Coordinates of C-alpha atoms in Angstrom, one line a residue:
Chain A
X1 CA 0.0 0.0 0.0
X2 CA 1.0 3.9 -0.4
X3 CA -0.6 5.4 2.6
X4 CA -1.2 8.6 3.6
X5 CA -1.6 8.9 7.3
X6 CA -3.3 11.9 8.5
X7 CA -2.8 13.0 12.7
X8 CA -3.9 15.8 14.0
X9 CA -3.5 15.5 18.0
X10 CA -1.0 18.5 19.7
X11 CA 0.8 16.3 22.4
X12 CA 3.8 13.9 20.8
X13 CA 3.4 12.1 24.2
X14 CA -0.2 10.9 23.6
X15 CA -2.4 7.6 23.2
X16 CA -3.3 9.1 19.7
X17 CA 0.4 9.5 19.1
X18 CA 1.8 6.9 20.2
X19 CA -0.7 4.7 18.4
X20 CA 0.3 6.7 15.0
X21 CA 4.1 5.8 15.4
X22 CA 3.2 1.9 16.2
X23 CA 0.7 2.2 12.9
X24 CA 3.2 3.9 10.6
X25 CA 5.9 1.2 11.8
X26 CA 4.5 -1.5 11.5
X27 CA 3.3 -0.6 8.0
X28 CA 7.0 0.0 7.2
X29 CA 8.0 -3.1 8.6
X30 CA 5.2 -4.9 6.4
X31 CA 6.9 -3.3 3.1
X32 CA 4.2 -0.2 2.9
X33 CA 5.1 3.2 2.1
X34 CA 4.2 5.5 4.5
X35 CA 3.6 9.4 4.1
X36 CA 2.8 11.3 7.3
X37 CA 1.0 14.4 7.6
X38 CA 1.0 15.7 11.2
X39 CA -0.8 18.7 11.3
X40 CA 0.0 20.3 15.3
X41 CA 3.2 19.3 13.7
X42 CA 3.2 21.0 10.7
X43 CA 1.1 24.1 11.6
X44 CA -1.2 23.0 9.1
X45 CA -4.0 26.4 8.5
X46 CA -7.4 25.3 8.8
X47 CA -9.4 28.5 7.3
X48 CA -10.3 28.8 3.9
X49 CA -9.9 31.7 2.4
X50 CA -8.9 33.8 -0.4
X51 CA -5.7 33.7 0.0
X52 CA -5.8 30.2 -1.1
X53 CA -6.8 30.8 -4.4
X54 CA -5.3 34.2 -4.9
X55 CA -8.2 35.7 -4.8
X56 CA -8.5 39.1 -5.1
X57 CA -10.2 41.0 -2.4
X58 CA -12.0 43.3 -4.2
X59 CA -13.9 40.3 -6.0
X60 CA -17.0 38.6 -4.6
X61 CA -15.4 35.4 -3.3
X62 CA -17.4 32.0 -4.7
X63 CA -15.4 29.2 -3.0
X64 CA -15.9 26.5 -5.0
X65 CA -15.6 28.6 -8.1
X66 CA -12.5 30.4 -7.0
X67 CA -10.8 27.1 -6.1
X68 CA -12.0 25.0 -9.2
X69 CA -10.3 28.0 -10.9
X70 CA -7.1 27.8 -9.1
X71 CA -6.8 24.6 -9.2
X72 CA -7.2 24.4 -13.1
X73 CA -4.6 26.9 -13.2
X74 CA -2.4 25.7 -10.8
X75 CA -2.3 29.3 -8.6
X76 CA -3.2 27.2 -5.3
X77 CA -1.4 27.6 -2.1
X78 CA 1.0 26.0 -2.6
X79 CA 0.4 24.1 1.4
X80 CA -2.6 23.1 -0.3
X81 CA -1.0 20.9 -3.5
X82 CA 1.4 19.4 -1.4
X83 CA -1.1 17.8 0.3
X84 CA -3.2 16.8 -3.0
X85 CA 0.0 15.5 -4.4
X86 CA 0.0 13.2 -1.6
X87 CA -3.6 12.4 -1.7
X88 CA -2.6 11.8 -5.7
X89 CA 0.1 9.4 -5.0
X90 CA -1.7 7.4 -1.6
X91 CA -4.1 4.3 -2.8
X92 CA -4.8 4.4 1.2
X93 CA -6.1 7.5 3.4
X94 CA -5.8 6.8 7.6
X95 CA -7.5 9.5 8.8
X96 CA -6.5 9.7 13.0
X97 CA -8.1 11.8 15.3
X98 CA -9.3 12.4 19.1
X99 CA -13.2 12.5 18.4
X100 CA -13.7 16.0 19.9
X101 CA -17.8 17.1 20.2
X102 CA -18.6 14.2 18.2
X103 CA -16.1 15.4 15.4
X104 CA -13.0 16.3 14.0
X105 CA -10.7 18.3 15.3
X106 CA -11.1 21.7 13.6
X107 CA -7.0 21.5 12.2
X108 CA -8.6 18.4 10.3
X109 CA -11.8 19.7 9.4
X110 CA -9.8 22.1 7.9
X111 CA -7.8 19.9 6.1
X112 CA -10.7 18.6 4.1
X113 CA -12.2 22.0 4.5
X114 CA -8.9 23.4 1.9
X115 CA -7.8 20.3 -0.1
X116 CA -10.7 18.9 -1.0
X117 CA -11.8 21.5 -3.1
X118 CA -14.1 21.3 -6.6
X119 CA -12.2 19.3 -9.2
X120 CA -9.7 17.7 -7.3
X121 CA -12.2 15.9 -4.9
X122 CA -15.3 16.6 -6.7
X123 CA -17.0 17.9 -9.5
X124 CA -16.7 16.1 -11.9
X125 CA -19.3 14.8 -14.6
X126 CA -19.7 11.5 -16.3
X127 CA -18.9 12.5 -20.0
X128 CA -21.7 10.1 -21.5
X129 CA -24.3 10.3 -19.2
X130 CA -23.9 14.2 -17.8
X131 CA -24.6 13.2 -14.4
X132 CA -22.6 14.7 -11.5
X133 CA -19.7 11.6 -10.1
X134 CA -20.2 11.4 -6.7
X135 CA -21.2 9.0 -3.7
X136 CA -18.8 6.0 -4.9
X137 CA -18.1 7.6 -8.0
X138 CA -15.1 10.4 -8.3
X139 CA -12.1 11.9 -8.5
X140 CA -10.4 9.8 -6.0
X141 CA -12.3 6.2 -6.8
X142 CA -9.8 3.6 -6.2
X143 CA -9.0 4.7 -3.1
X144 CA -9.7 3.4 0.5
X145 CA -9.9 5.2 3.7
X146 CA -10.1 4.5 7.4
X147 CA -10.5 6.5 10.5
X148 CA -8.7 5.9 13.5
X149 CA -10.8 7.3 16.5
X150 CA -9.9 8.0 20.2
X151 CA -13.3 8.7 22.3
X152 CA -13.6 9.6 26.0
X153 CA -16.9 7.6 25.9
X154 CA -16.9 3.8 27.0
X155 CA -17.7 1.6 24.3
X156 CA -21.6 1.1 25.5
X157 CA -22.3 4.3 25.3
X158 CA -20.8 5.2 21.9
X159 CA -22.7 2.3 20.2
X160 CA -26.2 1.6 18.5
X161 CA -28.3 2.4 21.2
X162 CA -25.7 4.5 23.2
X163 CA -26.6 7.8 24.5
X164 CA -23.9 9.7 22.2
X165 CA -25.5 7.8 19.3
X166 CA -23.8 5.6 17.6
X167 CA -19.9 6.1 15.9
X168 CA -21.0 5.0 11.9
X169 CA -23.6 7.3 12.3
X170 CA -21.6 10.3 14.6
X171 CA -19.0 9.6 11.5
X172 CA -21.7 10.2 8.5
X173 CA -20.5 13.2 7.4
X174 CA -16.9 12.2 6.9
X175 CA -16.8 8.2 5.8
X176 CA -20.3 9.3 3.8
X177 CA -20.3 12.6 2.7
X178 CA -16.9 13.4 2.3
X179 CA -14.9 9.8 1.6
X180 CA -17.3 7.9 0.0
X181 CA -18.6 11.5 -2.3
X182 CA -15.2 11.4 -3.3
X183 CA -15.5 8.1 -4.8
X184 CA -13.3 6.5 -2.0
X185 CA -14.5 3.2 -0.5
X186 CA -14.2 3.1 3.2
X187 CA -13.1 0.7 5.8
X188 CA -14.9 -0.1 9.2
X189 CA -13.8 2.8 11.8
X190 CA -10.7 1.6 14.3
X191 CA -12.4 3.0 17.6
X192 CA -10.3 3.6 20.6
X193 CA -13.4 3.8 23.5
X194 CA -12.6 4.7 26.9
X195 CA -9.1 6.5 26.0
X196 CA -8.5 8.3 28.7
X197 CA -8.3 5.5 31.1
X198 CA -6.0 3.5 29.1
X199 CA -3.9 1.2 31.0
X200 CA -0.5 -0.5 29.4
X201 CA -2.1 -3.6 28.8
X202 CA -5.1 -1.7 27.5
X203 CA -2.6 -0.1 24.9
X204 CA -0.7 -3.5 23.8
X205 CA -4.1 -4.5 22.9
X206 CA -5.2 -1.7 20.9
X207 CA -1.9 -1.6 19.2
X208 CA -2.4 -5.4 18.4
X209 CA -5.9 -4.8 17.1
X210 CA -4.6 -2.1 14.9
X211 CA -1.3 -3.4 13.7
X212 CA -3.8 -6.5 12.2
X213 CA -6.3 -3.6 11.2
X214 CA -3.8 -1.9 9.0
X215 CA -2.2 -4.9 7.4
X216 CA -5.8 -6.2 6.5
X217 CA -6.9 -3.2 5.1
X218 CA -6.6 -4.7 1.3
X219 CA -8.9 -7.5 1.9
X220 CA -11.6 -5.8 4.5
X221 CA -14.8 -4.9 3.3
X222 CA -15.8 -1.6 2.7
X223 CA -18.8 -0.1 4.2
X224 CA -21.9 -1.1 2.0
X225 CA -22.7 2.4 1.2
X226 CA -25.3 3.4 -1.8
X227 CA -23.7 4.7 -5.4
X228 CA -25.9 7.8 -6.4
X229 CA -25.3 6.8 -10.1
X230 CA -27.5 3.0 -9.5
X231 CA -31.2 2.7 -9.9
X232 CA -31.5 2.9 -5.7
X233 CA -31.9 6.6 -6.1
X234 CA -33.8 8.9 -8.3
X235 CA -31.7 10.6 -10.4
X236 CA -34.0 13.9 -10.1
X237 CA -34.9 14.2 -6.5
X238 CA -32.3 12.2 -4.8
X239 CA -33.7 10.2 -2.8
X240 CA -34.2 6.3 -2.1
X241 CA -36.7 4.3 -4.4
X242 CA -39.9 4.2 -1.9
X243 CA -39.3 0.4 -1.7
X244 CA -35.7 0.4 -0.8
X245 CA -35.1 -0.3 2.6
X246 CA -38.7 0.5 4.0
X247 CA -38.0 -0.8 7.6
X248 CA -35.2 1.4 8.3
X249 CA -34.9 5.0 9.7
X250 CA -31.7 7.3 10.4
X251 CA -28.8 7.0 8.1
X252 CA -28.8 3.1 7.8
X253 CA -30.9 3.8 4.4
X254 CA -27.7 4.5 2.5
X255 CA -26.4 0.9 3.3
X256 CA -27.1 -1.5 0.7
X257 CA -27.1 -4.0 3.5
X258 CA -30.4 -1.9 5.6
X259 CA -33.5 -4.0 6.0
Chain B
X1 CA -33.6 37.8 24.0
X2 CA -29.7 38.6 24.6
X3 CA -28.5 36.9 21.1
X4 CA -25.1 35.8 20.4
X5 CA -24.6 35.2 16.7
X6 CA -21.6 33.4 15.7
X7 CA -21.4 33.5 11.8
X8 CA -18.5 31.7 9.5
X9 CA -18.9 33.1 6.3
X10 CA -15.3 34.7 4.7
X11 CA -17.4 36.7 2.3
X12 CA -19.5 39.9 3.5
X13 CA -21.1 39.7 -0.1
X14 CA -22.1 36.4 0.4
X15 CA -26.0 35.1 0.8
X16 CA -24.5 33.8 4.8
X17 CA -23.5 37.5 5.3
X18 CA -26.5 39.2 3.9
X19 CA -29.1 36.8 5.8
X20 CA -26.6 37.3 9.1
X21 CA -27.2 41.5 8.9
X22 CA -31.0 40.8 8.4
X23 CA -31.5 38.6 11.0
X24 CA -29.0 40.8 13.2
X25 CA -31.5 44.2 12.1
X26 CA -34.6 42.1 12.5
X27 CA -33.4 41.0 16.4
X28 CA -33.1 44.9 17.2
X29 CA -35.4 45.9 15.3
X30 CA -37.4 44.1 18.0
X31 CA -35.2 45.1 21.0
X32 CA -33.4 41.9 21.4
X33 CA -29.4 42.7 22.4
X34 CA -27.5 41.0 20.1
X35 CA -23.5 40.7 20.1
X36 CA -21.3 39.1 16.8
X37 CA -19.2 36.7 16.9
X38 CA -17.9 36.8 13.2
X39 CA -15.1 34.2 13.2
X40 CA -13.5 35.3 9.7
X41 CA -13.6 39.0 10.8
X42 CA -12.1 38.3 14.3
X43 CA -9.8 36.2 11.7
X44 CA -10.3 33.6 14.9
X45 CA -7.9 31.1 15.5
X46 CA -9.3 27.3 15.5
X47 CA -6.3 25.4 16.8
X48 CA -6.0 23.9 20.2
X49 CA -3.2 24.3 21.7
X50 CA -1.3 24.1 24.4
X51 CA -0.7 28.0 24.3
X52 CA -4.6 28.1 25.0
X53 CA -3.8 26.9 28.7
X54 CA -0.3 28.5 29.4
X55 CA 1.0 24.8 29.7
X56 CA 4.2 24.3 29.9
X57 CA 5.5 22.3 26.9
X58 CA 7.8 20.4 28.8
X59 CA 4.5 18.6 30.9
X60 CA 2.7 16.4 28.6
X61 CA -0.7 18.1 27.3
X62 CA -3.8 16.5 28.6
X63 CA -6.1 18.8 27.0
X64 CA -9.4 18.1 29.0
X65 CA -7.2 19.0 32.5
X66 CA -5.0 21.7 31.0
X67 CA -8.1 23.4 30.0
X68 CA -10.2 23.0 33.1
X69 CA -7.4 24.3 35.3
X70 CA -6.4 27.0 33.0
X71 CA -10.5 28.1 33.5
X72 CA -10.8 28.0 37.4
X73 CA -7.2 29.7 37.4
X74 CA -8.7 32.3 35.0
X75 CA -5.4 31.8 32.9
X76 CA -6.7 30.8 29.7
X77 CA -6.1 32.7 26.7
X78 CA -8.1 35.9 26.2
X79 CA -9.5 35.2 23.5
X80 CA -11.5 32.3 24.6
X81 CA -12.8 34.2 27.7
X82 CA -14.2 36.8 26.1
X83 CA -16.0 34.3 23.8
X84 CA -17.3 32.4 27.2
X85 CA -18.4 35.7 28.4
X86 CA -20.3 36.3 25.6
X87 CA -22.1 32.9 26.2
X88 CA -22.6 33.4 30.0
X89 CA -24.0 36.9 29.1
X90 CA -26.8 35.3 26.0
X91 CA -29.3 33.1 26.8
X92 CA -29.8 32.4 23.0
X93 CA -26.9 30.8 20.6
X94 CA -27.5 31.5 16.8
X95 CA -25.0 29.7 14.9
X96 CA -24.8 30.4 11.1
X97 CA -22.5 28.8 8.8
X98 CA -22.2 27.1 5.2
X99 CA -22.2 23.5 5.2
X100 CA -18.9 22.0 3.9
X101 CA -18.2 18.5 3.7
X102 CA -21.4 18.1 6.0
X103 CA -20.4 19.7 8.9
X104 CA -19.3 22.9 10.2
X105 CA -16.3 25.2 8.4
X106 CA -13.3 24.6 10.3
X107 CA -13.3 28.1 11.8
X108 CA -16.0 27.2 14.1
X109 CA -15.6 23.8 14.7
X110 CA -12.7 25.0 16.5
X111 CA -14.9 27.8 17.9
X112 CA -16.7 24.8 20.1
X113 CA -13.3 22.6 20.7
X114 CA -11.6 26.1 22.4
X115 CA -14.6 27.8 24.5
X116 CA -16.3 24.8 25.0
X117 CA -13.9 23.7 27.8
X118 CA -14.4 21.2 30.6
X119 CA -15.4 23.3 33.4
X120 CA -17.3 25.9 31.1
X121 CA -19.4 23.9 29.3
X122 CA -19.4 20.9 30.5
X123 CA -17.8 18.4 33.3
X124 CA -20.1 19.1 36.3
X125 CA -21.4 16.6 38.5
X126 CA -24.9 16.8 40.2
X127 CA -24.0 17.2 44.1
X128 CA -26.7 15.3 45.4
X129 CA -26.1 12.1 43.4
X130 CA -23.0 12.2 41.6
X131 CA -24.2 11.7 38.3
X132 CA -22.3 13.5 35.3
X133 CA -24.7 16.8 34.4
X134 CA -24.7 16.3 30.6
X135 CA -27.3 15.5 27.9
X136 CA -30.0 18.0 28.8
X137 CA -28.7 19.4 32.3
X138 CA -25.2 20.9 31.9
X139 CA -23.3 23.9 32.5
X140 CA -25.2 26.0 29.7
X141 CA -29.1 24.9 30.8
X142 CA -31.4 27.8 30.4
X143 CA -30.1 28.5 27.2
X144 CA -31.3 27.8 23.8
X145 CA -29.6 27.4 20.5
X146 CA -30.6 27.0 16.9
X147 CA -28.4 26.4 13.7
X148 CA -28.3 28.5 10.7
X149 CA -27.0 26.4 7.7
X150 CA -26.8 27.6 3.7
X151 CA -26.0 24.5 1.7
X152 CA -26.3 23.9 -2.0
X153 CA -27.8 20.5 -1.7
X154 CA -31.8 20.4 -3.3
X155 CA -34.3 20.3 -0.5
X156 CA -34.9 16.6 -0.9
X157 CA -31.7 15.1 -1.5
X158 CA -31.2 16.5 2.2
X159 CA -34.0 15.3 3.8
X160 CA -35.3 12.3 5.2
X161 CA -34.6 9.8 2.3
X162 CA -32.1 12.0 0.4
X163 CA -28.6 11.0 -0.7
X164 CA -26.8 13.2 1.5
X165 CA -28.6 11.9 4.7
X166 CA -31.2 13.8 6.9
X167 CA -30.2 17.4 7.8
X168 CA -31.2 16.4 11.2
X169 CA -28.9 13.6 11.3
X170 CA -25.6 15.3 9.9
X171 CA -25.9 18.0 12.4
X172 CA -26.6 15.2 15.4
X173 CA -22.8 16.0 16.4
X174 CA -23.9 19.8 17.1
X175 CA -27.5 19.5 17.9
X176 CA -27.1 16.6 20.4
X177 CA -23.3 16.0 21.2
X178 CA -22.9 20.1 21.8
X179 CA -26.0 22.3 22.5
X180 CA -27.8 19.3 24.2
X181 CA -24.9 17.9 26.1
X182 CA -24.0 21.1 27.8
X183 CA -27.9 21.7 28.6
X184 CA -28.7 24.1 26.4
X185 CA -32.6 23.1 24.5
X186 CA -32.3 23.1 20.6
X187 CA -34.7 24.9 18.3
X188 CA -35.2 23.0 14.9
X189 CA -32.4 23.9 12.6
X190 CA -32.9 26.9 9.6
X191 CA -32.1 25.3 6.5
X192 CA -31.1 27.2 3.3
X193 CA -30.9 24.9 0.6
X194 CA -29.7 25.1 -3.5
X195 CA -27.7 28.2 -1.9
X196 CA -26.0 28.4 -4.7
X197 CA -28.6 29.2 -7.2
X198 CA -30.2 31.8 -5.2
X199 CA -32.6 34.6 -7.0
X200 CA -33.8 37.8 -5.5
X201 CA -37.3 36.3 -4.9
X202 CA -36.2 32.8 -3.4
X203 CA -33.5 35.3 -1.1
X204 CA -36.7 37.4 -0.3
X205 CA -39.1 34.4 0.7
X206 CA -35.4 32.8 2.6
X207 CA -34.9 36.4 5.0
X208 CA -38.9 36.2 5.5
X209 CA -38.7 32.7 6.8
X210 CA -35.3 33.5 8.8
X211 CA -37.0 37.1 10.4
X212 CA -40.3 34.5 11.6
X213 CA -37.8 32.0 12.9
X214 CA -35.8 34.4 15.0
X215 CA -38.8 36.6 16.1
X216 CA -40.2 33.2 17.7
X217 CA -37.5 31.7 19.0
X218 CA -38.9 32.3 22.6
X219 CA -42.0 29.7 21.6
X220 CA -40.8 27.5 19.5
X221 CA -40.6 24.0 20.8
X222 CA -37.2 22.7 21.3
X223 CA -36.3 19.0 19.4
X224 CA -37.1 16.4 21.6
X225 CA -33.7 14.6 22.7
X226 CA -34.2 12.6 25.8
X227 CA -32.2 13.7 29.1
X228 CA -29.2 11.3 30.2
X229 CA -30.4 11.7 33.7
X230 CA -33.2 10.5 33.1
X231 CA -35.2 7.1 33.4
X232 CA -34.9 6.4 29.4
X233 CA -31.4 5.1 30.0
X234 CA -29.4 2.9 32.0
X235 CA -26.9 4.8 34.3
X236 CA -24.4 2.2 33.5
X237 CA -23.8 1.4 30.0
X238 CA -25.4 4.8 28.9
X239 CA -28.2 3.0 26.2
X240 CA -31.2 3.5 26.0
X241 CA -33.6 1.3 27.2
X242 CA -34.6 -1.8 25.5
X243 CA -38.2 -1.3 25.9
X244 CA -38.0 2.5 24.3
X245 CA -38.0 3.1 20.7
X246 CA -38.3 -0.4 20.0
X247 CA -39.0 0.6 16.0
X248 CA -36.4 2.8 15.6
X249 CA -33.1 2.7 13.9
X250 CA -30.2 5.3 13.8
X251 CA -30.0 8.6 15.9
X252 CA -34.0 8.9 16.1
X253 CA -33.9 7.1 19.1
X254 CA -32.6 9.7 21.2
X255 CA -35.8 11.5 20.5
X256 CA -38.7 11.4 23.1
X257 CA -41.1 11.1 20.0
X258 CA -39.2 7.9 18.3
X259 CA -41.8 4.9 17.3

């Protein structure tokens, strides 16, 4: 595999940090090329703005306009194509994060936020058909991703019927709407519950589970997510067929697998 | 009402700033007090850190400590206290932002992870039975929040059986795992959608909607999430119990109204 690993926790002496060197390692010692982007570590900037697209001030700034632009003419930050050259050259994405208010931390956000932007991670049409490529159809199809998630919450209460709700669906927005638009399949998350009462024997386990995590990653099946381009949606309103999935509510419906 | 409208638009041409300075008239128009909060103007910083906490980067960063003893020391940075000053002065939270990748722009994602601190917002126990105040009772009860979210998504592929999930469900992180677990109650989010193919008439009908929304704020019934100190779930395992919402998939359950 040709990863790229993506941290963003400030402390090098953390459970989040020590579990990124023990996953990058043992990916290395497995024959896997490893690219690491650590954002505390490289002060990555979160905030979109004009500035990213050399935009000029006095023009009425439309994102996704202004950045399709720069990015056809190759006048992005230049922060921002480093990091889209590695996305370019990974066949793997390991997102790692603390799960802070039930999300990202905002230096990853961010991260999405600027190099995701509209032809690089979306945008694009299907030449004989005209329809927009997106949910399991992009830019980045081919690719597989997986989060790596640390969460004060013990495992109860972060699951189906947990009172933070449950992680696939606390996790939506990002293996969903922002992997899986992108044409990316996605891997089961690796959840870390209970993190800040870690105890040493608590860690050689979870580095265990992950080390086997990591090196399975070719061969573990994605998350059953819905293409938008298959009959299971209508192409004009965008919704699910009325007699897919009828017994399910919540975000289950975009699962092939939903009853 | 005393208002505090946090917007995260970098564009003051933009349909997010010109429904922000309408709703902001409307509110005093009416002789509510409203203070800003505009992120991109205050060019706010995101990051956590451990300069937030004057830590010592020689002692390993535990953020949840650094920042609850930076808050009863009063050392944290300034600029999160005058943010938590403007939420202990408001008793009503508007937050108004774009939707990008499904979820908050970075800028105020990182709003939440800074002045959103253990001690502040959340990490109090009841006195009389030890029980974690969270989910309904919190630091922030008596307060009321709503979302404000532009996206360019068509009304149904955003809804219930749309492609891009439930708007309720995507903003279940912010809705539940924020306003409701600090205590605050949680008006029924102000949707904008196809934001990006906005007319005069359809912006007209959008800042009448917005002006009704705001004006009622004081009557409108909150969504219905279930408090953790309450009967519906098990004080152990924190899930809900197995007789409750016995139909229901996904986040729904956490609603007092789920089949």
């Amino acid at each position: 595999m040709k990863v790229l690993w993506l941290a963003a926790h400030p402390e090098e002496r953390s459970l989040n940090s020590s579990l990124k060197n023990e996953g990058i390692r043992t990916l290395r010692d497995h024959g896997h090329e490893v690219q690491l982007s650590d954002l505390y570590a490289m002060k990555w900037n979160p905030v979109v703005d004009a500035d990213d697209f050399g935009h000029s001030p006095t023009d009425r700034l439309h994102i996704s306009s202004a950045a399709h632009r720069a990015y056809t003419h190759g006048t992005l930050s230049p922060d921002i194509r480093t990091e889209q050259e590695k996305v370019t050259w990974a066949d793997t994405l390991v997102v790692q994060f603390p799960l802070w208010w039930y999300g990202m931390p905002a230096i990853l956000k961010g991260w999405f936020d600027r190099v995701f932007i509209r032809g690089f991670a979306y945008g694009i049409d299907d030449p004989a058909t005209g329809q927009a490529l997106r949910y399991g159809d992009g830019p980045l199809t081919g690719k597989r991703a997986m989060a790596v998630v640390t969460a004060g919450a013990r495992p109860s209460s972060i699951g189906p019927r947990g009172v933070n709700g449950d992680l696939d669906d606390l996790l939506f927005p990002l293996h969903h709407g922002t992997f899986w638009y992108t044409g990316m399949s996605v891997a089961p998350p690796f959840l870390v519950p209970s993190a800040d009462r870690t105890t040493p024997a608590a860690f050689e386990d979870t580095a265990a589970r992950l080390r086997t995590r990591l090196l399975e990653l070719p061969s573990t099946p994605p998350l059953p997510f819905r293409r938008q381009n298959s009959p299971d949606y209508d192409p004009e309103t965008l919704t699910l067929h009325p007699d897919l999935a009828p017994h399910s509510t919540g975000l289950a419906l975009h699962y092939t697998d939903a009853p």
